[in-house]
Coordinates of C-alpha atoms and ligand atoms in Angstrom, one line a residue:
M1 CA 8.6 -21.6 4.7
L2 CA 8.3 -20.4 8.3
F3 CA 5.9 -23.1 9.4
K4 CA 8.0 -26.1 8.3
S5 CA 8.7 -27.3 11.8
K6 CA 5.3 -26.4 13.2
K7 CA 1.8 -27.8 12.6
T8 CA 0.6 -24.5 11.2
S9 CA 1.0 -23.7 7.6
L10 CA -0.3 -20.9 5.5
K11 CA -2.9 -23.2 4.0
D12 CA -4.4 -23.8 7.5
L13 CA -4.8 -20.1 8.0
V14 CA -7.3 -17.5 6.9
L15 CA -5.7 -15.0 4.6
P16 CA -6.8 -11.4 5.2
R17 CA -8.5 -10.2 1.9
H18 CA -6.6 -7.0 2.0
I19 CA -3.2 -6.3 3.5
A20 CA -1.7 -2.8 3.6
I21 CA 2.0 -2.2 4.3
I22 CA 3.9 1.0 5.3
M23 CA 7.3 0.3 3.7
D24 CA 9.3 2.1 6.4
G25 CA 12.9 2.1 7.4
N26 CA 14.8 2.3 4.1
G27 CA 16.9 5.3 5.4
R28 CA 17.9 3.6 8.6
W29 CA 18.7 0.4 6.8
A30 CA 21.2 2.4 4.6
K31 CA 22.6 4.3 7.5
K32 CA 23.4 1.1 9.4
R33 CA 25.5 0.1 6.4
A34 CA 27.1 3.5 5.9
L35 CA 25.3 3.8 2.5
P36 CA 23.5 6.7 1.1
R37 CA 19.7 6.8 1.6
S38 CA 19.2 6.1 -2.1
A39 CA 20.7 2.7 -1.5
G40 CA 18.0 2.1 1.1
H41 CA 15.3 3.1 -1.3
S42 CA 16.7 0.8 -4.0
A43 CA 16.8 -2.1 -1.5
G44 CA 13.3 -1.2 -0.4
S45 CA 12.0 -1.2 -4.0
K46 CA 13.5 -4.6 -4.7
N47 CA 11.9 -5.9 -1.5
F48 CA 8.6 -4.4 -2.5
K49 CA 8.7 -6.4 -5.8
D50 CA 9.6 -9.6 -3.9
I51 CA 6.8 -9.2 -1.4
A52 CA 4.2 -8.3 -4.1
R53 CA 5.2 -11.5 -6.0
Y54 CA 4.9 -13.5 -2.8
C55 CA 1.5 -12.1 -2.0
N56 CA 0.4 -13.0 -5.6
K57 CA 1.7 -16.5 -5.1
I58 CA -0.2 -17.2 -1.9
G59 CA -3.4 -15.9 -3.4
L60 CA -3.9 -12.6 -1.6
E61 CA -6.6 -10.5 -3.2
Y62 CA -5.5 -7.0 -2.3
L63 CA -2.1 -5.5 -1.3
T64 CA -1.7 -1.7 -0.8
V65 CA 1.8 -0.3 -0.3
Y66 CA 2.7 3.2 0.8
A67 CA 5.4 4.4 -1.7
F68 CA 5.3 8.2 -1.3
S69 CA 3.1 10.4 0.9
T70 CA 1.8 13.9 0.3
E71 CA 4.2 14.8 3.2
N72 CA 7.3 13.2 1.6
W73 CA 7.8 16.3 -0.6
K74 CA 9.3 17.9 2.4
R75 CA 12.4 15.7 1.9
P76 CA 15.5 17.0 0.2
K77 CA 15.0 17.3 -3.6
E78 CA 17.8 14.8 -4.2
E79 CA 15.9 12.1 -2.2
V80 CA 12.6 12.9 -3.9
D81 CA 14.2 12.7 -7.3
N82 CA 15.8 9.4 -6.4
I83 CA 12.4 7.9 -5.3
M84 CA 10.8 9.2 -8.5
N85 CA 13.5 7.6 -10.6
I86 CA 13.1 4.3 -8.8
L87 CA 9.5 4.5 -9.7
R88 CA 10.2 5.4 -13.3
D89 CA 12.4 2.3 -13.6
Y90 CA 9.8 0.1 -12.1
L91 CA 7.0 1.4 -14.4
K92 CA 9.1 1.1 -17.5
D93 CA 9.5 -2.6 -16.7
A94 CA 5.9 -3.2 -17.7
K95 CA 6.3 -7.0 -17.5
N96 CA 6.3 -6.6 -13.7
F97 CA 2.5 -6.4 -14.1
K98 CA 1.7 -8.2 -17.3
D99 CA 3.5 -11.5 -17.1
E100 CA 2.8 -11.9 -13.4
N101 CA -1.0 -11.5 -13.6
I102 CA -0.9 -8.6 -11.1
K103 CA -3.4 -5.9 -11.6
V104 CA -1.8 -2.6 -10.6
K105 CA -3.6 0.6 -9.5
F106 CA -2.1 3.8 -8.3
I107 CA -3.9 5.7 -5.5
G108 CA -3.2 9.3 -4.6
N109 CA -3.1 12.6 -6.3
I110 CA -1.5 11.2 -9.4
E111 CA -2.3 14.0 -11.8
A112 CA 0.0 16.3 -9.7
L113 CA 3.0 14.2 -10.5
P114 CA 5.5 14.8 -13.4
D115 CA 3.8 14.2 -16.8
D116 CA 6.1 11.3 -17.8
I117 CA 5.3 9.5 -14.6
V118 CA 1.5 10.0 -15.0
F119 CA 1.9 8.6 -18.6
L120 CA 3.8 5.6 -17.4
I121 CA 1.3 5.0 -14.6
R122 CA -1.7 5.1 -16.9
D123 CA 0.1 2.8 -19.3
A124 CA 0.9 0.3 -16.5
E125 CA -2.7 0.3 -15.2
E126 CA -4.1 -0.1 -18.8
N127 CA -1.6 -3.0 -19.5
S128 CA -2.5 -4.9 -16.4
K129 CA -6.3 -4.3 -16.3
E130 CA -7.2 -7.8 -17.4
A131 CA -5.0 -9.5 -14.7
T132 CA -6.9 -11.8 -12.4
G133 CA -4.3 -12.3 -9.7
L134 CA -3.3 -9.9 -6.9
N135 CA -4.8 -6.4 -7.0
L136 CA -1.8 -4.2 -6.1
N137 CA -2.5 -0.6 -5.0
I138 CA 0.6 1.6 -4.9
A139 CA -0.1 4.7 -2.8
L140 CA 1.9 7.6 -4.4
N141 CA 1.5 11.2 -3.6
Y142 CA -1.1 9.8 -1.2
G143 CA -2.5 11.3 2.0
G144 CA -5.5 10.0 3.8
R145 CA -6.8 13.4 4.7
D146 CA -6.2 14.6 1.2
E147 CA -8.2 11.6 -0.1
I148 CA -11.1 12.3 2.2
L149 CA -11.1 16.0 1.2
F150 CA -11.1 15.0 -2.4
A151 CA -14.1 12.7 -1.7
F152 CA -16.0 15.4 0.1
K153 CA -15.5 17.9 -2.6
S154 CA -16.7 15.5 -5.3
L155 CA -19.8 14.8 -3.3
A156 CA -20.4 18.5 -2.6
K157 CA -20.2 19.2 -6.3
K158 CA -22.8 16.6 -7.0
V159 CA -25.1 18.2 -4.4
Q160 CA -24.4 21.6 -5.9
K161 CA -25.3 20.4 -9.4
G162 CA -28.5 18.8 -8.0
E163 CA -27.3 15.3 -8.8
M164 CA -27.7 14.1 -5.2
N165 CA -29.3 15.3 -1.9
I166 CA -27.3 15.9 1.3
E167 CA -29.4 13.0 2.8
D168 CA -28.0 10.7 0.2
I169 CA -24.4 11.2 1.6
T170 CA -23.7 8.0 3.5
E171 CA -20.6 6.1 4.7
Q172 CA -21.0 4.0 1.6
T173 CA -21.1 7.0 -0.8
I174 CA -18.0 8.4 0.9
S175 CA -16.2 5.0 0.6
N176 CA -17.3 5.0 -3.1
S177 CA -15.7 8.4 -3.6
L178 CA -12.2 7.4 -2.3
Y179 CA -9.4 6.2 -4.5
T180 CA -10.1 2.7 -3.2
A181 CA -13.7 2.8 -4.4
G182 CA -15.1 -0.7 -4.9
Q183 CA -12.3 -2.4 -2.9
P184 CA -12.7 -4.1 0.5
D185 CA -11.2 -2.1 3.4
P186 CA -7.8 -3.3 4.5
D187 CA -8.1 -6.1 7.2
F188 CA -4.5 -5.9 8.2
I189 CA -2.0 -3.1 8.3
I190 CA 1.7 -3.9 8.7
R191 CA 4.3 -1.4 9.7
P192 CA 7.9 -2.5 10.1
S193 CA 10.8 -0.3 11.4
G194 CA 9.7 0.3 15.0
E195 CA 7.3 3.2 14.4
Y196 CA 3.8 2.9 15.9
R197 CA 1.7 5.3 13.8
L198 CA -0.5 5.4 10.8
S199 CA 1.1 8.5 9.1
N200 CA -2.0 9.6 7.2
Y201 CA -2.4 6.1 5.6
L202 CA -5.8 4.8 4.6
I203 CA -7.3 6.6 7.6
W204 CA -10.9 6.2 6.5
Q205 CA -10.5 2.6 5.3
S206 CA -8.6 1.4 8.4
A207 CA -11.5 1.9 10.9
Y208 CA -11.6 -1.8 11.8
A209 CA -8.2 -3.0 10.6
E210 CA -5.9 -5.1 12.7
F211 CA -2.3 -3.8 13.1
W212 CA 1.0 -5.5 13.2
F213 CA 4.2 -3.7 14.1
S214 CA 7.8 -4.9 14.1
D215 CA 11.3 -3.5 14.5
I216 CA 12.5 -5.0 11.2
L217 CA 13.5 -2.4 8.6
W218 CA 11.6 -2.7 5.4
P219 CA 14.5 -3.9 3.2
D220 CA 14.9 -6.8 5.6
F221 CA 11.2 -7.7 5.8
T222 CA 10.9 -11.1 4.1
S223 CA 8.1 -13.5 3.2
K224 CA 8.8 -15.3 6.4
H225 CA 7.9 -12.2 8.4
L226 CA 4.8 -11.9 6.4
D227 CA 3.9 -15.5 7.2
K228 CA 4.4 -14.7 10.9
A229 CA 2.2 -11.6 10.6
I230 CA -0.5 -13.6 8.9
E231 CA -0.2 -16.3 11.7
D232 CA -0.6 -13.6 14.3
Y233 CA -3.6 -12.1 12.4
N234 CA -5.3 -15.5 12.7
K235 CA -5.1 -15.1 16.5
R236 CA -7.0 -11.8 16.5
N237 CA -10.6 -11.8 17.5
R238 CA -12.3 -9.3 15.1
R239 CA -15.6 -8.1 16.5
F240 CA -16.3 -5.0 14.5
G241 CA -17.9 -3.3 17.5
G242 CA -20.0 -6.4 18.4
V243 CA -19.4 -8.9 21.2
Ligands
FPP301 C1 10.1 5.1 4.1 O1 11.4 4.9 4.6 C2 10.2 4.9 2.7 C3 9.8 5.8 1.7 C4 9.2 7.2 2.1 C5 9.9 5.5 0.3 C6 9.5 4.1 0.0 C7 9.7 3.9 -1.4 C8 10.1 2.7 -1.9 C9 10.3 1.5 -1.1 C10 10.4 2.6 -3.3 C11 9.0 2.4 -3.9 C12 9.1 1.9 -5.2 C13 8.2 1.4 -5.9 C14 8.5 0.8 -7.2 C15 6.8 1.3 -5.4 P1 12.2 6.1 5.2 O2 13.0 6.7 4.1 O3 11.3 7.0 5.9 O4 13.2 5.4 6.2 P2 13.7 6.0 7.5 O5 12.5 6.2 8.4 O6 14.6 4.9 8.1 O7 14.5 7.2 7.2

C-alpha cells in the first residue's frame, strides 16, 4: 500500500462518498507500445475491473466511471464496435457483480444501444440489485447535457399533464430527474491522461466536486494512484460557497 512508509494510511483518511473517474488515455497507452487502439481499450477495461474491486474493498459507497460518451459515436466504426464488444464480454461475465457484492447501474441513454446490450445491461442490474457493497455506475452513451435535457423534458411533461406546477421545479426535482436520482453528488472527480476538462461528464452533479488530474494513462492508473488521490482529497478545504 502506498502509505506503508508514511504515517498516513487509508484508514486515517476520510473517503469521499462518491468518486467519479474519466477513464482516459487508452489510445495513447496503446500507441506508446505500437499496439492497436483496441489493445488500449482491453487494458483499460481490465484496469476498470481492478479499480472497481479495489474501491469495493476499501468501502467506497459510489464509483461512477465514464465508459462511452454520446460524442464517442464519432469514432471510427471499428473502434466503436470494439468498445461495445468489450462491454458485451464484461456483461456476460455476470459474476463480476454478483459474487463481488457490487451493485451495478448503467447511466446514459441506454435504450438507444443495440438490443442485445440493453438486455445484458438490464440483466446485470437485476442480478446485482441486492448487493450491499459498492454502488458502481457505468456511464454509457452518456452526455451531461443530454441527461439535463432528458430531465427537463420529463419535468415539462409533468407540468403539461398538470401533475406538477412550474413553481414546484427546484434544484432537488431536477436532481431527482437525472440518471443519478437518489445518489449523492460526486465529491471527487479523477481524470488521468493529462487532459484538464470535464468532457460533458456529470456536469450538473459536479457543481461542488473536487478535481484531481494526472498524466498517468488510464491503463497504468493503479490502486496506489487512487490512494494518493484520496490523500490529496483529504487536504482540500471544501466550503461549498461558505467561509
Ligand atoms: C478514453 O480513452 C476511453 C474510452 C472512450 C473508452 C473507455 C472504455 C473502456 C475503458 C472500456 C470500458 C469497459 C467497461 C467494461 C466499462 P481514449 O480512447 O480517448 O484514449 P486517447 O485519448 O489516448 O486516445
